[in-house]
Amino acid sequence: MTNKIIEIKTFGKINTKLDVKRLKRGQKLHKVRTIMFPYEKQFDRIILTPSTIAKTYVTTNNPLIDCNNNSLLKAYDLFVRVFPETGEFPLHFELEKNSLVGSGLGFSASNAVGVIKLCCTFFKINFLTKKVKKIVKQLGSDALFFYFAKPAVVSGVGNKIKLLTKKQIKKFAITNVKIINSEIPSYAQAVFQQLDQKYDYYQKLVNRNNNYYNILQQPAFDLNPQLAKKYQALKNNYSHVMLAGSGGSFLVW
């Protein structure tokens, strides 16, 4: 254990191809097949210090985040279940939230993985062990990608990772991509539900011969016409525009 203040920058991700299968009865998570790249031009910051009170807690600069119910605390709780001796030392996580809540860039999962990394550093536990990797797999469908933090094909419920070769990276990377923050939050659960309701219709809209597509784009637009308007406005200025993940931000190039 260390008494030092430690911090970590947590980065986002972009999906250059995103396919989602319809949720079947009995399934809790959608199965996906997607190509993902880390996006390091935008980041949140998490600062860990020993708690001054008798419990672990989160503070943040973003009023939209519930300090009593968030991905950071959920990650910490999972960590303590696996390493119960660490629960004797309460912690304070300060989240400097620079990214949009509901951006589609995966920051909720990235921040959860960031907490696990911080806890491993604080308690001097090897982050690269199978035990820790097992915790990460429970954090959500994007979490394992952030564990590796390298370009990859992600499939299943996010639990299958195949790192891209140099040739594949060159083929699928968008070297001049920019992220446009729409300031319009879009929430993954609602977008996935919309996809399920009209799944066959949305399937027909996707051209899988393209190197870049996102099956969640139209469901997000149907739920939130403001996003669709922003998309059309961006099309006037960029040759390529695509919704980032389940929405909130756009990839432009």
PDB file of C-alpha atoms in Angstrom:
ATOM      1  CA  MET A   1       0.000   0.000   0.000  1.00  0.00           C
ATOM      2  CA  THR A   2       1.174   3.526  -0.754  1.00  0.00           C
ATOM      3  CA  ASN A   3       0.335   6.786   0.996  1.00  0.00           C
ATOM      4  CA  LYS A   4       0.962   8.834  -2.135  1.00  0.00           C
ATOM      5  CA  ILE A   5      -1.758  10.593  -4.084  1.00  0.00           C
ATOM      6  CA  ILE A   6      -2.029   8.756  -7.401  1.00  0.00           C
ATOM      7  CA  GLU A   7      -3.968   9.587 -10.528  1.00  0.00           C
ATOM      8  CA  ILE A   8      -4.758   8.203 -13.936  1.00  0.00           C
ATOM      9  CA  LYS A   9      -5.992   9.548 -17.253  1.00  0.00           C
ATOM     10  CA  THR A  10      -8.783   7.448 -18.747  1.00  0.00           C
ATOM     11  CA  PHE A  11      -9.284   7.527 -22.493  1.00  0.00           C
ATOM     12  CA  GLY A  12     -12.227   6.881 -24.781  1.00  0.00           C
ATOM     13  CA  LYS A  13     -12.699   4.562 -27.744  1.00  0.00           C
ATOM     14  CA  ILE A  14     -14.094   4.800 -31.231  1.00  0.00           C
ATOM     15  CA  ASN A  15     -15.919   2.107 -33.188  1.00  0.00           C
ATOM     16  CA  THR A  16     -15.085   2.136 -36.891  1.00  0.00           C
ATOM     17  CA  LYS A  17     -17.490  -0.743 -37.528  1.00  0.00           C
ATOM     18  CA  LEU A  18     -20.278  -1.648 -35.139  1.00  0.00           C
ATOM     19  CA  ASP A  19     -22.729  -4.515 -35.503  1.00  0.00           C
ATOM     20  CA  VAL A  20     -25.151  -5.553 -32.770  1.00  0.00           C
ATOM     21  CA  LYS A  21     -27.311  -8.677 -32.636  1.00  0.00           C
ATOM     22  CA  ARG A  22     -30.878  -8.629 -31.402  1.00  0.00           C
ATOM     23  CA  LEU A  23     -31.219  -9.424 -27.698  1.00  0.00           C
ATOM     24  CA  LYS A  24     -32.658 -12.925 -27.306  1.00  0.00           C
ATOM     25  CA  ARG A  25     -34.887 -14.125 -24.505  1.00  0.00           C
ATOM     26  CA  GLY A  26     -32.837 -14.923 -21.428  1.00  0.00           C
ATOM     27  CA  GLN A  27     -29.866 -12.798 -22.507  1.00  0.00           C
ATOM     28  CA  LYS A  28     -28.824  -9.829 -20.363  1.00  0.00           C
ATOM     29  CA  LEU A  29     -26.343  -8.266 -22.786  1.00  0.00           C
ATOM     30  CA  HIS A  30     -26.349  -7.758 -26.541  1.00  0.00           C
ATOM     31  CA  LYS A  31     -23.757  -9.573 -28.603  1.00  0.00           C
ATOM     32  CA  VAL A  32     -21.629  -7.295 -30.744  1.00  0.00           C
ATOM     33  CA  ARG A  33     -18.986  -7.428 -33.411  1.00  0.00           C
ATOM     34  CA  THR A  34     -17.001  -4.254 -33.725  1.00  0.00           C
ATOM     35  CA  ILE A  35     -13.614  -2.809 -34.564  1.00  0.00           C
ATOM     36  CA  MET A  36     -12.413  -0.512 -31.801  1.00  0.00           C
ATOM     37  CA  PHE A  37      -9.537   1.923 -31.464  1.00  0.00           C
ATOM     38  CA  PRO A  38      -8.408   3.818 -28.355  1.00  0.00           C
ATOM     39  CA  TYR A  39      -9.103   7.551 -28.595  1.00  0.00           C
ATOM     40  CA  GLU A  40      -6.509   9.444 -26.572  1.00  0.00           C
ATOM     41  CA  LYS A  41      -7.248  13.025 -27.619  1.00  0.00           C
ATOM     42  CA  GLN A  42      -9.995  13.203 -25.004  1.00  0.00           C
ATOM     43  CA  PHE A  43      -9.694  11.963 -21.441  1.00  0.00           C
ATOM     44  CA  ASP A  44     -11.114  12.027 -17.933  1.00  0.00           C
ATOM     45  CA  ARG A  45      -8.891  12.048 -14.873  1.00  0.00           C
ATOM     46  CA  ILE A  46      -9.309  10.065 -11.635  1.00  0.00           C
ATOM     47  CA  ILE A  47      -7.352  10.993  -8.519  1.00  0.00           C
ATOM     48  CA  LEU A  48      -7.110   8.490  -5.654  1.00  0.00           C
ATOM     49  CA  THR A  49      -6.310   9.526  -2.080  1.00  0.00           C
ATOM     50  CA  PRO A  50      -6.833   7.790   1.263  1.00  0.00           C
ATOM     51  CA  SER A  51     -10.308   8.658   2.556  1.00  0.00           C
ATOM     52  CA  THR A  52     -10.599  11.135   5.427  1.00  0.00           C
ATOM     53  CA  ILE A  53     -13.850   9.491   6.533  1.00  0.00           C
ATOM     54  CA  ALA A  54     -14.717   5.910   7.403  1.00  0.00           C
ATOM     55  CA  LYS A  55     -15.952   4.915   3.947  1.00  0.00           C
ATOM     56  CA  THR A  56     -14.937   4.939   0.291  1.00  0.00           C
ATOM     57  CA  TYR A  57     -16.594   7.693  -1.716  1.00  0.00           C
ATOM     58  CA  VAL A  58     -16.576   9.502  -5.071  1.00  0.00           C
ATOM     59  CA  THR A  59     -16.629  13.223  -5.818  1.00  0.00           C
ATOM     60  CA  THR A  60     -16.846  14.791  -9.272  1.00  0.00           C
ATOM     61  CA  ASN A  61     -17.120  18.099 -11.090  1.00  0.00           C
ATOM     62  CA  ASN A  62     -20.099  16.834 -13.134  1.00  0.00           C
ATOM     63  CA  PRO A  63     -23.560  17.276 -11.555  1.00  0.00           C
ATOM     64  CA  LEU A  64     -25.069  14.635 -13.872  1.00  0.00           C
ATOM     65  CA  ILE A  65     -23.123  11.867 -12.127  1.00  0.00           C
ATOM     66  CA  ASP A  66     -24.635  10.337  -8.988  1.00  0.00           C
ATOM     67  CA  CYS A  67     -21.795  10.177  -6.470  1.00  0.00           C
ATOM     68  CA  ASN A  68     -23.547   7.298  -4.686  1.00  0.00           C
ATOM     69  CA  ASN A  69     -24.278   5.194  -7.772  1.00  0.00           C
ATOM     70  CA  ASN A  70     -21.694   5.146 -10.555  1.00  0.00           C
ATOM     71  CA  SER A  71     -19.272   2.914 -12.439  1.00  0.00           C
ATOM     72  CA  LEU A  72     -16.346   3.905 -10.196  1.00  0.00           C
ATOM     73  CA  LEU A  73     -17.978   2.663  -6.996  1.00  0.00           C
ATOM     74  CA  LYS A  74     -19.219  -0.483  -8.730  1.00  0.00           C
ATOM     75  CA  ALA A  75     -15.672  -1.248  -9.872  1.00  0.00           C
ATOM     76  CA  TYR A  76     -14.311  -0.614  -6.384  1.00  0.00           C
ATOM     77  CA  ASP A  77     -16.935  -2.912  -4.821  1.00  0.00           C
ATOM     78  CA  LEU A  78     -15.984  -5.729  -7.214  1.00  0.00           C
ATOM     79  CA  PHE A  79     -12.310  -5.197  -6.412  1.00  0.00           C
ATOM     80  CA  VAL A  80     -12.937  -5.445  -2.651  1.00  0.00           C
ATOM     81  CA  ARG A  81     -14.959  -8.635  -3.094  1.00  0.00           C
ATOM     82  CA  VAL A  82     -11.949 -10.281  -4.724  1.00  0.00           C
ATOM     83  CA  PHE A  83      -9.390  -8.662  -2.409  1.00  0.00           C
ATOM     84  CA  PRO A  84     -11.373  -8.280   0.859  1.00  0.00           C
ATOM     85  CA  GLU A  85      -8.357  -7.176   2.893  1.00  0.00           C
ATOM     86  CA  THR A  86      -8.275  -3.932   0.871  1.00  0.00           C
ATOM     87  CA  GLY A  87     -11.695  -2.937   2.201  1.00  0.00           C
ATOM     88  CA  GLU A  88     -10.076  -2.042   5.529  1.00  0.00           C
ATOM     89  CA  PHE A  89      -8.586   1.088   3.922  1.00  0.00           C
ATOM     90  CA  PRO A  90     -11.332   3.422   2.617  1.00  0.00           C
ATOM     91  CA  LEU A  91     -10.467   5.546  -0.407  1.00  0.00           C
ATOM     92  CA  HIS A  92     -11.532   8.769  -2.076  1.00  0.00           C
ATOM     93  CA  PHE A  93     -11.890   8.831  -5.872  1.00  0.00           C
ATOM     94  CA  GLU A  94     -12.082  12.301  -7.404  1.00  0.00           C
ATOM     95  CA  LEU A  95     -13.375  12.176 -10.977  1.00  0.00           C
ATOM     96  CA  GLU A  96     -12.470  15.092 -13.216  1.00  0.00           C
ATOM     97  CA  LYS A  97     -15.088  14.565 -15.900  1.00  0.00           C
ATOM     98  CA  ASN A  98     -14.006  16.199 -19.166  1.00  0.00           C
ATOM     99  CA  SER A  99     -16.038  13.998 -21.518  1.00  0.00           C
ATOM    100  CA  LEU A 100     -19.767  14.221 -22.197  1.00  0.00           C
ATOM    101  CA  VAL A 101     -21.979  11.916 -20.136  1.00  0.00           C
ATOM    102  CA  GLY A 102     -23.590   9.636 -22.725  1.00  0.00           C
ATOM    103  CA  SER A 103     -20.944  10.428 -25.347  1.00  0.00           C
ATOM    104  CA  GLY A 104     -20.808   6.961 -26.933  1.00  0.00           C
ATOM    105  CA  LEU A 105     -17.032   6.920 -26.356  1.00  0.00           C
ATOM    106  CA  GLY A 106     -17.086   4.330 -23.561  1.00  0.00           C
ATOM    107  CA  PHE A 107     -15.906   6.536 -20.703  1.00  0.00           C
ATOM    108  CA  SER A 108     -18.102   4.841 -18.101  1.00  0.00           C
ATOM    109  CA  ALA A 109     -16.300   1.529 -18.701  1.00  0.00           C
ATOM    110  CA  SER A 110     -12.943   3.248 -19.130  1.00  0.00           C
ATOM    111  CA  ASN A 111     -13.319   4.977 -15.767  1.00  0.00           C
ATOM    112  CA  ALA A 112     -14.303   1.702 -14.119  1.00  0.00           C
ATOM    113  CA  VAL A 113     -11.139   0.048 -15.451  1.00  0.00           C
ATOM    114  CA  GLY A 114      -9.216   3.119 -14.314  1.00  0.00           C
ATOM    115  CA  VAL A 115     -10.408   2.527 -10.746  1.00  0.00           C
ATOM    116  CA  ILE A 116      -9.167  -1.069 -10.887  1.00  0.00           C
ATOM    117  CA  LYS A 117      -5.765   0.133 -12.139  1.00  0.00           C
ATOM    118  CA  LEU A 118      -5.567   2.728  -9.360  1.00  0.00           C
ATOM    119  CA  CYS A 119      -6.517   0.185  -6.694  1.00  0.00           C
ATOM    120  CA  CYS A 120      -3.889  -2.237  -7.988  1.00  0.00           C
ATOM    121  CA  THR A 121      -1.257   0.500  -7.834  1.00  0.00           C
ATOM    122  CA  PHE A 122      -2.362   1.681  -4.383  1.00  0.00           C
ATOM    123  CA  PHE A 123      -2.403  -1.805  -2.868  1.00  0.00           C
ATOM    124  CA  LYS A 124       0.582  -3.038  -4.919  1.00  0.00           C
ATOM    125  CA  ILE A 125      -1.349  -5.764  -6.745  1.00  0.00           C
ATOM    126  CA  ASN A 126      -0.325  -6.886 -10.246  1.00  0.00           C
ATOM    127  CA  PHE A 127      -2.898  -5.519 -12.701  1.00  0.00           C
ATOM    128  CA  LEU A 128      -1.961  -8.129 -15.326  1.00  0.00           C
ATOM    129  CA  THR A 129      -3.052 -11.204 -13.348  1.00  0.00           C
ATOM    130  CA  LYS A 130      -5.951 -13.469 -14.324  1.00  0.00           C
ATOM    131  CA  LYS A 131      -7.634 -12.557 -11.042  1.00  0.00           C
ATOM    132  CA  VAL A 132      -7.754  -8.872 -11.948  1.00  0.00           C
ATOM    133  CA  LYS A 133      -8.710  -9.591 -15.558  1.00  0.00           C
ATOM    134  CA  LYS A 134     -11.695 -11.555 -14.243  1.00  0.00           C
ATOM    135  CA  ILE A 135     -12.835  -8.469 -12.316  1.00  0.00           C
ATOM    136  CA  VAL A 136     -12.534  -6.325 -15.446  1.00  0.00           C
ATOM    137  CA  LYS A 137     -14.737  -8.721 -17.430  1.00  0.00           C
ATOM    138  CA  GLN A 138     -17.563  -8.007 -14.980  1.00  0.00           C
ATOM    139  CA  LEU A 139     -17.431  -4.240 -15.509  1.00  0.00           C
ATOM    140  CA  GLY A 140     -19.368  -4.068 -18.782  1.00  0.00           C
ATOM    141  CA  SER A 141     -19.089  -4.851 -22.474  1.00  0.00           C
ATOM    142  CA  ASP A 142     -16.373  -2.257 -23.263  1.00  0.00           C
ATOM    143  CA  ALA A 143     -14.247  -2.898 -20.189  1.00  0.00           C
ATOM    144  CA  LEU A 144     -12.029  -5.701 -21.506  1.00  0.00           C
ATOM    145  CA  PHE A 145     -11.094  -3.517 -24.470  1.00  0.00           C
ATOM    146  CA  PHE A 146      -9.860  -0.837 -22.070  1.00  0.00           C
ATOM    147  CA  TYR A 147      -7.909  -3.491 -20.157  1.00  0.00           C
ATOM    148  CA  PHE A 148      -5.820  -4.134 -23.293  1.00  0.00           C
ATOM    149  CA  ALA A 149      -6.172  -0.563 -24.659  1.00  0.00           C
ATOM    150  CA  LYS A 150      -5.082  -1.555 -28.175  1.00  0.00           C
ATOM    151  CA  PRO A 151      -6.893  -1.648 -31.551  1.00  0.00           C
ATOM    152  CA  ALA A 152      -8.967  -4.818 -31.655  1.00  0.00           C
ATOM    153  CA  VAL A 153     -11.896  -6.764 -33.010  1.00  0.00           C
ATOM    154  CA  VAL A 154     -14.317  -7.075 -30.114  1.00  0.00           C
ATOM    155  CA  SER A 155     -17.094  -9.677 -30.196  1.00  0.00           C
ATOM    156  CA  GLY A 156     -19.456 -11.671 -28.005  1.00  0.00           C
ATOM    157  CA  VAL A 157     -20.650  -9.480 -25.149  1.00  0.00           C
ATOM    158  CA  GLY A 158     -17.312  -7.675 -25.217  1.00  0.00           C
ATOM    159  CA  ASN A 159     -15.560 -10.708 -23.739  1.00  0.00           C
ATOM    160  CA  LYS A 160     -13.735 -11.743 -26.920  1.00  0.00           C
ATOM    161  CA  ILE A 161     -10.783  -9.611 -27.958  1.00  0.00           C
ATOM    162  CA  LYS A 162      -8.588 -10.143 -31.006  1.00  0.00           C
ATOM    163  CA  LEU A 163      -5.871  -7.522 -31.404  1.00  0.00           C
ATOM    164  CA  LEU A 164      -5.512  -6.080 -34.899  1.00  0.00           C
ATOM    165  CA  THR A 165      -2.423  -6.740 -36.987  1.00  0.00           C
ATOM    166  CA  LYS A 166      -0.407  -3.791 -38.326  1.00  0.00           C
ATOM    167  CA  LYS A 167      -1.992  -4.377 -41.730  1.00  0.00           C
ATOM    168  CA  GLN A 168      -5.503  -4.326 -40.247  1.00  0.00           C
ATOM    169  CA  ILE A 169      -4.748  -1.195 -38.234  1.00  0.00           C
ATOM    170  CA  LYS A 170      -3.655   0.565 -41.425  1.00  0.00           C
ATOM    171  CA  LYS A 171      -6.830  -0.577 -43.205  1.00  0.00           C
ATOM    172  CA  PHE A 172      -9.390   0.377 -40.558  1.00  0.00           C
ATOM    173  CA  ALA A 173      -7.835   3.335 -38.722  1.00  0.00           C
ATOM    174  CA  ILE A 174      -9.254   6.778 -39.433  1.00  0.00           C
ATOM    175  CA  THR A 175      -6.049   8.777 -39.186  1.00  0.00           C
ATOM    176  CA  ASN A 176      -7.608  12.237 -39.479  1.00  0.00           C
ATOM    177  CA  VAL A 177     -10.680  11.567 -37.322  1.00  0.00           C
ATOM    178  CA  LYS A 178     -12.033  14.269 -35.036  1.00  0.00           C
ATOM    179  CA  ILE A 179     -14.630  13.943 -32.292  1.00  0.00           C
ATOM    180  CA  ILE A 180     -17.445  16.485 -32.267  1.00  0.00           C
ATOM    181  CA  ASN A 181     -19.233  16.726 -28.929  1.00  0.00           C
ATOM    182  CA  SER A 182     -22.888  17.362 -29.724  1.00  0.00           C
ATOM    183  CA  GLU A 183     -23.718  18.339 -26.117  1.00  0.00           C
ATOM    184  CA  ILE A 184     -26.716  16.008 -26.560  1.00  0.00           C
ATOM    185  CA  PRO A 185     -26.498  13.003 -24.207  1.00  0.00           C
ATOM    186  CA  SER A 186     -27.571   9.663 -25.677  1.00  0.00           C
ATOM    187  CA  TYR A 187     -27.997   6.687 -23.378  1.00  0.00           C
ATOM    188  CA  ALA A 188     -26.965   3.232 -24.502  1.00  0.00           C
ATOM    189  CA  GLN A 189     -29.765   1.264 -22.844  1.00  0.00           C
ATOM    190  CA  ALA A 190     -32.490   3.242 -24.613  1.00  0.00           C
ATOM    191  CA  VAL A 191     -30.710   3.032 -27.984  1.00  0.00           C
ATOM    192  CA  PHE A 192     -30.265  -0.742 -27.718  1.00  0.00           C
ATOM    193  CA  GLN A 193     -33.950  -1.129 -26.816  1.00  0.00           C
ATOM    194  CA  GLN A 194     -34.916   0.925 -29.864  1.00  0.00           C
ATOM    195  CA  LEU A 195     -32.733  -1.303 -32.045  1.00  0.00           C
ATOM    196  CA  ASP A 196     -34.469  -4.434 -30.735  1.00  0.00           C
ATOM    197  CA  GLN A 197     -37.949  -3.039 -31.417  1.00  0.00           C
ATOM    198  CA  LYS A 198     -37.282  -2.487 -35.151  1.00  0.00           C
ATOM    199  CA  TYR A 199     -34.306  -4.774 -35.632  1.00  0.00           C
ATOM    200  CA  ASP A 200     -35.086  -6.045 -39.145  1.00  0.00           C
ATOM    201  CA  TYR A 201     -35.677  -2.497 -40.380  1.00  0.00           C
ATOM    202  CA  TYR A 202     -32.380  -1.182 -39.011  1.00  0.00           C
ATOM    203  CA  GLN A 203     -30.481  -4.165 -40.420  1.00  0.00           C
ATOM    204  CA  LYS A 204     -31.521  -3.179 -43.939  1.00  0.00           C
ATOM    205  CA  LEU A 205     -30.144   0.340 -43.521  1.00  0.00           C
ATOM    206  CA  VAL A 206     -26.564  -0.826 -42.937  1.00  0.00           C
ATOM    207  CA  ASN A 207     -24.139  -1.239 -45.837  1.00  0.00           C
ATOM    208  CA  ARG A 208     -21.644  -3.781 -44.556  1.00  0.00           C
ATOM    209  CA  ASN A 209     -19.459  -3.342 -47.623  1.00  0.00           C
ATOM    210  CA  ASN A 210     -18.337  -0.024 -46.174  1.00  0.00           C
ATOM    211  CA  ASN A 211     -15.235   0.076 -43.998  1.00  0.00           C
ATOM    212  CA  TYR A 212     -17.087   2.317 -41.541  1.00  0.00           C
ATOM    213  CA  TYR A 213     -20.647   1.903 -40.259  1.00  0.00           C
ATOM    214  CA  ASN A 214     -22.665   1.955 -37.049  1.00  0.00           C
ATOM    215  CA  ILE A 215     -25.918   0.019 -36.732  1.00  0.00           C
ATOM    216  CA  LEU A 216     -26.876   2.089 -33.665  1.00  0.00           C
ATOM    217  CA  GLN A 217     -26.841   5.384 -35.548  1.00  0.00           C
ATOM    218  CA  GLN A 218     -30.412   5.357 -36.881  1.00  0.00           C
ATOM    219  CA  PRO A 219     -31.980   4.007 -33.647  1.00  0.00           C
ATOM    220  CA  ALA A 220     -30.274   6.861 -31.777  1.00  0.00           C
ATOM    221  CA  PHE A 221     -31.565   9.381 -34.340  1.00  0.00           C
ATOM    222  CA  ASP A 222     -35.112   8.001 -34.081  1.00  0.00           C
ATOM    223  CA  LEU A 223     -34.991   8.397 -30.303  1.00  0.00           C
ATOM    224  CA  ASN A 224     -33.435  11.846 -30.426  1.00  0.00           C
ATOM    225  CA  PRO A 225     -34.225  14.009 -33.484  1.00  0.00           C
ATOM    226  CA  GLN A 226     -31.760  16.639 -32.207  1.00  0.00           C
ATOM    227  CA  LEU A 227     -28.930  14.211 -32.898  1.00  0.00           C
ATOM    228  CA  ALA A 228     -30.241  13.679 -36.429  1.00  0.00           C
ATOM    229  CA  LYS A 229     -30.294  17.455 -37.010  1.00  0.00           C
ATOM    230  CA  LYS A 230     -26.739  17.769 -35.736  1.00  0.00           C
ATOM    231  CA  TYR A 231     -25.698  14.970 -38.097  1.00  0.00           C
ATOM    232  CA  GLN A 232     -27.181  16.757 -41.105  1.00  0.00           C
ATOM    233  CA  ALA A 233     -25.477  20.019 -40.125  1.00  0.00           C
ATOM    234  CA  LEU A 234     -22.101  18.283 -39.843  1.00  0.00           C
ATOM    235  CA  LYS A 235     -22.584  16.670 -43.272  1.00  0.00           C
ATOM    236  CA  ASN A 236     -22.362  20.174 -44.746  1.00  0.00           C
ATOM    237  CA  ASN A 237     -18.807  20.561 -43.437  1.00  0.00           C
ATOM    238  CA  TYR A 238     -17.286  17.067 -43.514  1.00  0.00           C
ATOM    239  CA  SER A 239     -17.165  14.338 -46.154  1.00  0.00           C
ATOM    240  CA  HIS A 240     -17.688  11.606 -43.531  1.00  0.00           C
ATOM    241  CA  VAL A 241     -19.863  11.801 -40.414  1.00  0.00           C
ATOM    242  CA  MET A 242     -20.794   8.876 -38.155  1.00  0.00           C
ATOM    243  CA  LEU A 243     -22.317   8.608 -34.721  1.00  0.00           C
ATOM    244  CA  ALA A 244     -19.893   7.446 -32.028  1.00  0.00           C
ATOM    245  CA  GLY A 245     -21.162   4.207 -30.488  1.00  0.00           C
ATOM    246  CA  SER A 246     -24.634   4.685 -29.034  1.00  0.00           C
ATOM    247  CA  GLY A 247     -24.374   8.423 -29.483  1.00  0.00           C
ATOM    248  CA  GLY A 248     -23.759  11.801 -27.948  1.00  0.00           C
ATOM    249  CA  SER A 249     -20.658  12.454 -30.054  1.00  0.00           C
ATOM    250  CA  PHE A 250     -19.829  12.227 -33.754  1.00  0.00           C
ATOM    251  CA  LEU A 251     -16.795  10.979 -35.636  1.00  0.00           C
ATOM    252  CA  VAL A 252     -15.943  13.306 -38.524  1.00  0.00           C
ATOM    253  CA  TRP A 253     -13.202  13.145 -41.133  1.00  0.00           C
TER     254      TRP A 253
END
